[in-house]
Amino acid sequence: MAKIANKSFHILNPRLDPNFKAIFTQNTQASKIALKSFLSAAIGRDVKEVTVVQNEDASFYKFQRAVDYDINCEFADGTKAQVEMQGFDQQYDYGKRAEYYAARLVSSVMEVGDDWNSVAQAYQISVLDFVFDKSNSAPVHHYQMADLGDGARLSGRLNVIFMELPKLPKLTSVEELKNLPTLLKWCKFLKEADNPKSQDLIREIVSSEDGIMNAKDTLEKISDDGWRWVIQGQIEGKKRDYTSGLLAAERRGKHQNAIETAKNFLAEGISPEMIAKCCSLSLEEVLKLNTES
């Protein structure tokens, strides 16, 4: 598949929380069509009507946990859905976290005295720009409560859906793209929409799905808002700081392990030169340990 490069290409990253939410929560027909299309693809049934609730303005982003970038939805039949984008792995236990939010959605529809038949379905939908389950190569998982032995499900009211963008299949032809399920097309769009080298692929996806076409139109419009680029820069800076902190902690841990190993080797009478080589330490560090001991 041919690729193009455009130096003037200027599209926000849809994998960052405020941009992702903005695509689906604008008060426009295009944004509403995009949301219904995405939800229909995610839950596997046609969504005719959906209302977005608790939709705060992304311009108040301050890196505080109190700020909620989830998309909270209610369908005409009472079904609840919460959609979120996780742009990078913040080392949360995402399985437990998703179960908690799904359970909270189910409980939120119940009033005192309600009949159990009034419990509507609830969907906690997470788009992850990192690998959650390293033991499975499938990019999409739909979880429900089920028997561990025979797989028999309970009511199916509580649903957790994960989409892991790094697991998406690589495409080598337009024909492969056409055969993709709609949900994977959505995932491809979210993964590649801001990549100038992938715009031929994006055009093919957009031409095949009306909902994604409306999402692209909305993303292009919000990309004209200068303040959104400021917010994106802040988030990307935070992500770099977080990643750098993890790497620094990892390096410190490895270095400390090497120091402890070197001390043990010194106690066994191994030469400092050999220890330095085996432990990836400088000779000066080993000699200093030898002096200290």
XYZ file of N, CA and C in Angstrom, residues 25-185:
483
model
N -17.790 13.859 21.354
C -18.710 14.604 22.225
C -18.989 16.028 21.757
N -18.643 16.362 20.528
C -19.006 17.680 20.008
C -20.509 17.728 19.754
N -21.067 18.909 19.864
C -22.499 19.075 19.600
C -22.743 19.266 18.102
N -22.301 18.266 17.332
C -22.453 18.291 15.881
C -22.996 16.952 15.406
N -23.607 16.953 14.239
C -24.133 15.714 13.679
C -23.010 14.726 13.397
N -21.877 15.222 12.921
C -20.749 14.342 12.596
C -20.243 13.620 13.833
N -20.116 14.339 14.944
C -19.624 13.741 16.178
C -20.608 12.701 16.711
N -21.905 12.993 16.617
C -22.928 12.060 17.092
C -22.939 10.788 16.254
N -22.790 10.937 14.939
C -22.738 9.771 14.055
C -21.511 8.921 14.380
N -20.386 9.575 14.617
C -19.150 8.867 14.939
C -19.309 8.062 16.223
N -19.913 8.660 17.250
C -20.079 7.965 18.529
C -20.980 6.749 18.376
N -22.100 6.896 17.687
C -23.015 5.759 17.506
C -22.351 4.645 16.709
N -21.565 5.024 15.713
C -20.855 4.032 14.909
C -19.820 3.282 15.732
N -19.055 4.022 16.524
C -18.019 3.388 17.342
C -18.638 2.455 18.374
N -19.681 2.919 19.058
C -20.331 2.085 20.062
C -20.953 0.838 19.436
N -21.572 0.996 18.282
C -22.170 -0.155 17.597
C -21.116 -1.201 17.280
N -19.966 -0.743 16.794
C -18.880 -1.673 16.462
C -18.322 -2.330 17.713
N -18.228 -1.573 18.815
C -17.613 -2.083 20.042
C -18.486 -3.132 20.724
N -19.795 -2.890 20.814
C -20.665 -3.798 21.576
C -21.350 -4.836 20.697
N -21.242 -4.682 19.374
C -21.775 -5.702 18.474
C -23.264 -5.635 18.229
N -23.870 -4.486 18.443
C -25.286 -4.294 18.086
C -25.516 -2.845 17.702
N -26.533 -2.623 16.900
C -26.773 -1.299 16.348
C -27.252 -0.339 17.430
N -26.560 0.763 17.591
C -26.944 1.799 18.542
C -27.672 2.901 17.788
N -28.968 3.040 18.059
C -29.780 4.027 17.348
C -29.723 5.404 18.006
N -29.852 5.414 19.332
C -29.857 6.670 20.079
C -28.926 6.551 21.279
N -28.136 7.581 21.516
C -27.237 7.591 22.671
C -27.093 9.020 23.176
N -27.083 9.169 24.476
C -26.923 10.478 25.119
C -25.612 10.492 25.890
N -24.827 11.540 25.705
C -23.584 11.709 26.457
C -23.886 12.504 27.720
N -23.421 11.992 28.865
C -23.646 12.678 30.143
C -22.311 13.010 30.790
N -22.310 13.996 31.688
C -21.112 14.419 32.424
C -19.966 14.747 31.466
N -20.245 15.583 30.517
C -19.246 15.915 29.503
C -18.544 17.223 29.841
N -17.434 17.139 30.585
C -16.728 18.356 30.982
C -15.866 18.878 29.838
N -15.507 20.149 29.924
C -14.727 20.827 28.903
C -13.258 20.448 29.034
N -12.669 19.939 27.949
C -11.271 19.505 27.997
C -10.304 20.662 28.220
N -10.762 21.913 28.089
C -9.853 23.045 28.249
C -9.423 23.227 29.700
N -10.063 22.516 30.648
C -9.705 22.664 32.054
C -8.721 21.597 32.506
N -8.047 20.977 31.574
C -7.102 19.913 31.902
C -5.969 20.432 32.786
N -5.724 19.769 33.957
C -4.692 20.231 34.886
C -3.897 19.068 35.466
N -3.904 17.913 34.789
C -3.162 16.743 35.264
C -3.641 16.290 36.653
N -4.903 16.470 36.952
C -5.423 16.053 38.238
C -6.310 14.838 38.049
N -6.224 13.893 39.001
C -7.027 12.681 38.907
C -8.516 13.011 38.954
N -8.880 14.148 39.524
C -10.287 14.523 39.618
C -10.882 14.818 38.248
N -10.063 15.173 37.279
C -10.550 15.463 35.941
C -10.831 14.153 35.223
N -12.056 14.001 34.715
C -12.503 12.738 34.135
C -12.624 12.891 32.631
N -11.849 12.099 31.887
C -11.928 12.160 30.437
C -12.672 10.977 29.842
N -13.395 10.230 30.666
C -14.217 9.154 30.145
C -15.433 9.735 29.432
N -15.947 8.977 28.466
C -17.188 9.337 27.784
C -18.282 8.484 28.406
N -19.197 9.106 29.126
C -20.278 8.397 29.790
C -21.553 8.515 28.965
N -22.116 7.361 28.627
C -23.240 7.333 27.691
C -24.412 6.552 28.259
N -25.598 6.900 27.773
C -26.795 6.125 28.074
C -27.585 5.937 26.792
N -27.979 4.686 26.501
C -28.746 4.376 25.309
C -30.235 4.549 25.595
N -31.038 4.506 24.536
C -32.483 4.676 24.684
C -33.104 3.599 25.561
N -32.533 2.388 25.567
C -33.089 1.285 26.363
C -32.524 1.245 27.784
N -31.769 2.265 28.187
C -31.216 2.315 29.531
C -29.815 1.750 29.655
N -29.304 1.129 28.600
C -27.938 0.600 28.626
C -26.947 1.716 28.932
N -25.983 1.406 29.804
C -24.949 2.375 30.165
C -23.630 1.969 29.508
N -22.860 2.945 29.106
C -21.536 2.679 28.547
C -20.571 3.760 28.996
N -19.376 3.336 29.311
C -18.299 4.271 29.648
C -17.128 3.950 28.731
N -16.687 4.938 27.969
C -15.612 4.746 26.997
C -14.424 5.589 27.426
N -13.231 4.987 27.410
C -12.038 5.745 27.785
C -10.871 5.373 26.878
N -9.966 6.308 26.736
C -8.715 6.091 26.016
C -7.580 6.139 27.024
N -6.728 5.132 26.991
C -5.516 5.126 27.806
C -4.324 5.216 26.862
N -3.734 6.412 26.781
C -2.672 6.650 25.824
C -1.344 6.019 26.177
N -1.131 5.712 27.463
C 0.100 5.030 27.859
C -0.141 4.291 29.167
N 0.651 3.272 29.404
C 0.478 2.394 30.550
C 0.981 3.086 31.809
N 0.065 3.439 32.695
C 0.436 4.101 33.940
C 0.561 3.094 35.090
N 0.706 1.818 34.738
C 0.940 0.758 35.719
C -0.235 0.563 36.673
N -1.458 0.932 36.226
C -2.637 0.579 36.997
C -2.914 -0.908 36.765
N -3.695 -1.515 37.640
C -4.189 -2.858 37.373
C -5.467 -2.690 36.554
N -5.317 -2.677 35.221
C -6.430 -2.306 34.358
C -7.572 -3.308 34.398
N -7.276 -4.574 34.684
C -8.343 -5.557 34.782
C -9.269 -5.246 35.949
N -8.699 -5.055 37.132
C -9.505 -4.735 38.305
C -10.206 -3.393 38.137
N -9.487 -2.452 37.575
C -10.045 -1.111 37.372
C -11.279 -1.169 36.473
N -11.191 -1.922 35.374
C -12.309 -2.028 34.436
C -13.498 -2.742 35.075
N -13.226 -3.796 35.847
C -14.306 -4.505 36.536
C -15.030 -3.581 37.508
N -14.266 -2.773 38.217
C -14.867 -1.842 39.178
C -15.783 -0.848 38.473
N -15.314 -0.258 37.376
C -16.114 0.739 36.675
C -17.356 0.115 36.048
N -17.217 -1.119 35.539
C -18.378 -1.794 34.960
C -19.422 -2.075 36.036
N -18.968 -2.542 37.205
C -19.889 -2.807 38.306
C -20.575 -1.521 38.764
N -19.832 -0.443 38.782
C -20.409 0.841 39.188
C -21.477 1.304 38.202
N -21.243 1.039 36.911
C -22.245 1.384 35.907
C -23.527 0.603 36.116
N -23.401 -0.702 36.391
C -24.581 -1.537 36.614
C -25.361 -1.051 37.824
N -24.655 -0.770 38.922
C -25.339 -0.373 40.154
C -25.971 1.008 40.039
N -25.454 1.839 39.131
C -25.961 3.210 39.030
C -27.369 3.285 38.459
N -27.851 2.210 37.821
C -29.181 2.256 37.204
C -30.264 1.751 38.148
N -29.867 1.246 39.321
C -30.833 0.655 40.235
C -31.321 1.675 41.265
N -32.620 1.655 41.524
C -33.221 2.448 42.587
C -33.799 1.501 43.636
N -33.949 1.994 44.847
C -34.530 1.182 45.913
C -35.921 0.709 45.490
N -36.135 -0.611 45.605
C -37.439 -1.169 45.247
C -37.549 -1.642 43.815
N -36.499 -1.391 42.991
C -36.536 -1.835 41.598
C -36.532 -3.356 41.517
N -37.182 -3.864 40.483
C -37.142 -5.289 40.182
C -35.823 -5.612 39.494
N -35.281 -6.810 39.713
C -33.994 -7.176 39.110
C -34.052 -7.153 37.584
N -35.246 -7.321 37.026
C -35.370 -7.281 35.570
C -35.090 -5.898 34.997
N -35.091 -4.900 35.875
C -34.847 -3.534 35.402
C -33.361 -3.213 35.255
N -32.487 -4.156 35.653
C -31.048 -3.924 35.532
C -30.662 -3.929 34.055
N -30.165 -2.804 33.571
C -29.771 -2.690 32.166
C -28.344 -3.189 31.975
N -27.979 -3.410 30.723
C -26.607 -3.803 30.434
C -25.664 -2.621 30.636
N -24.419 -2.943 30.966
C -23.402 -1.908 31.152
C -22.122 -2.341 30.455
N -21.489 -1.401 29.777
C -20.266 -1.673 29.029
C -19.167 -0.716 29.462
N -18.063 -1.258 29.916
C -16.873 -0.461 30.182
C -15.914 -0.737 29.030
N -15.677 0.273 28.200
C -14.923 0.109 26.950
C -13.626 0.894 27.046
N -12.511 0.206 26.916
C -11.203 0.857 27.022
C -10.404 0.656 25.744
N -9.937 1.754 25.177
C -8.996 1.702 24.060
C -7.608 1.923 24.652
N -6.724 0.952 24.495
C -5.407 0.988 25.130
C -4.316 1.108 24.073
N -3.476 2.122 24.203
C -2.353 2.269 23.275
C -1.109 1.574 23.840
N -1.310 0.432 24.450
C -0.235 -0.406 24.971
C -0.786 -1.819 25.113
N 0.088 -2.767 25.329
C -0.329 -4.166 25.465
C -0.736 -4.432 26.905
N -1.963 -4.901 27.086
C -2.454 -5.253 28.415
C -2.201 -6.733 28.713
N -2.586 -7.599 27.782
C -2.456 -9.043 27.982
C -1.353 -9.574 27.074
N -0.176 -9.786 27.638
C 0.966 -10.244 26.841
C 0.868 -11.715 26.458
N -0.090 -12.433 27.037
C -0.225 -13.863 26.755
C -1.143 -14.150 25.579
N -1.760 -13.100 25.021
C -2.737 -13.294 23.960
C -2.512 -12.255 22.871
N -2.500 -12.693 21.622
C -2.196 -11.783 20.510
C -3.425 -11.074 19.956
N -4.620 -11.450 20.386
C -5.840 -10.835 19.860
C -5.926 -9.378 20.317
N -6.262 -8.447 19.409
C -6.311 -7.031 19.794
C -7.580 -6.629 20.540
N -8.659 -7.412 20.425
C -9.930 -7.050 21.052
C -10.408 -8.189 21.939
N -10.838 -7.837 23.146
C -11.403 -8.827 24.068
C -12.692 -8.277 24.668
N -13.714 -9.139 24.715
C -15.005 -8.794 25.321
C -15.222 -9.761 26.476
N -15.153 -9.237 27.707
C -15.253 -10.072 28.907
C -16.645 -9.957 29.524
N -17.161 -11.104 30.011
C -18.368 -11.148 30.823
C -18.142 -12.136 31.958
N -18.980 -12.100 32.964
C -18.883 -13.074 34.042
C -19.308 -14.442 33.522
N -18.427 -15.430 33.710
C -18.702 -16.761 33.173
C -18.149 -17.831 34.094
N -18.707 -19.036 33.996
C -18.231 -20.171 34.766
C -16.835 -20.568 34.304
N -15.917 -20.796 35.248
C -14.545 -21.144 34.896
C -14.444 -22.525 34.253
N -15.436 -23.382 34.507
C -15.384 -24.727 33.953
C -15.921 -24.825 32.540
N -17.212 -24.536 32.375
C -17.836 -24.741 31.058
C -18.094 -23.452 30.295
N -17.743 -22.305 30.895
C -17.901 -21.035 30.190
C -19.308 -20.477 30.201
N -20.231 -21.121 30.932
C -21.609 -20.623 30.981
C -21.646 -19.225 31.582
N -22.376 -18.325 30.923
C -22.442 -16.939 31.367
C -23.598 -16.725 32.333
N -23.500 -15.662 33.117
C -24.614 -15.249 33.950
C -25.576 -14.408 33.100
N -25.933 -13.225 33.548
C -26.940 -12.442 32.832
C -26.377 -11.689 31.634
N -25.052 -11.509 31.578
C -24.461 -10.726 30.499
C -24.620 -9.236 30.680
N -25.044 -8.826 31.890
C -25.246 -7.395 32.131
C -23.925 -6.646 32.264
N -22.925 -7.282 32.840
C -21.650 -6.620 33.098
C -20.659 -6.983 31.991
N -20.212 -5.978 31.235
C -19.337 -6.189 30.087
C -18.094 -5.309 30.173
N -16.952 -5.895 29.904
C -15.694 -5.152 29.814
C -15.083 -5.442 28.454
N -14.781 -4.384 27.710
C -14.214 -4.535 26.363
C -12.881 -3.800 26.307
N -11.837 -4.520 25.925
C -10.508 -3.935 25.760
C -10.112 -3.991 24.290
N -9.555 -2.890 23.782
C -8.966 -2.836 22.449
C -7.512 -2.426 22.603
N -6.594 -3.311 22.262
C -5.162 -3.061 22.439
C -4.552 -2.694 21.082
N -4.336 -1.405 20.863
C -3.915 -0.907 19.552
C -2.591 -1.491 19.054
N -1.586 -1.722 19.914
C -0.328 -2.276 19.398
C -0.463 -3.675 18.804
N -1.557 -4.372 19.097
C -1.745 -5.731 18.589
C -2.435 -5.784 17.226
N -2.770 -4.619 16.675
C -3.476 -4.606 15.392
C -2.639 -5.263 14.303
N -3.271 -6.022 13.397
C -2.509 -6.668 12.323
C -1.967 -5.656 11.336
N -0.792 -5.933 10.798
C -0.221 -5.080 9.756
C -0.918 -5.387 8.435
N -1.233 -4.356 7.676
C -1.952 -4.531 6.420
C -1.011 -4.312 5.250
N -1.107 -5.182 4.264
C -0.241 -5.080 3.087
C -1.018 -4.792 1.812
N -2.350 -4.789 1.888
C -3.145 -4.556 0.677
C -4.484 -3.936 1.052
N -5.113 -3.294 0.071
C -6.438 -2.713 0.264
C -7.453 -3.811 0.536
N -7.262 -4.967 -0.071
C -8.189 -6.083 0.107
C -8.227 -6.535 1.572
N -7.047 -6.570 2.208
C -6.994 -6.930 3.633
C -7.775 -5.921 4.466
N -7.663 -4.659 4.107
C -8.383 -3.615 4.828
C -9.884 -3.800 4.688
N -10.340 -4.093 3.486
C -11.772 -4.258 3.244
C -12.354 -5.404 4.065
N -11.546 -6.418 4.322
C -12.028 -7.586 5.047
C -11.957 -7.430 6.564
N -11.421 -6.306 7.045
C -11.333 -6.082 8.480
C -12.718 -5.844 9.083
N -12.994 -6.381 10.270
C -14.227 -6.016 10.973
C -14.241 -4.512 11.245
N -15.432 -3.944 11.352
C -15.561 -2.501 11.543
C -14.812 -2.020 12.777
N -14.852 -2.793 13.852
C -14.173 -2.356 15.071
C -12.672 -2.250 14.866
N -12.082 -3.171 14.118
C -10.642 -3.087 13.851
C -10.325 -1.913 12.928
N -11.247 -1.555 12.046
C -11.051 -0.359 11.230
C -11.023 0.886 12.123
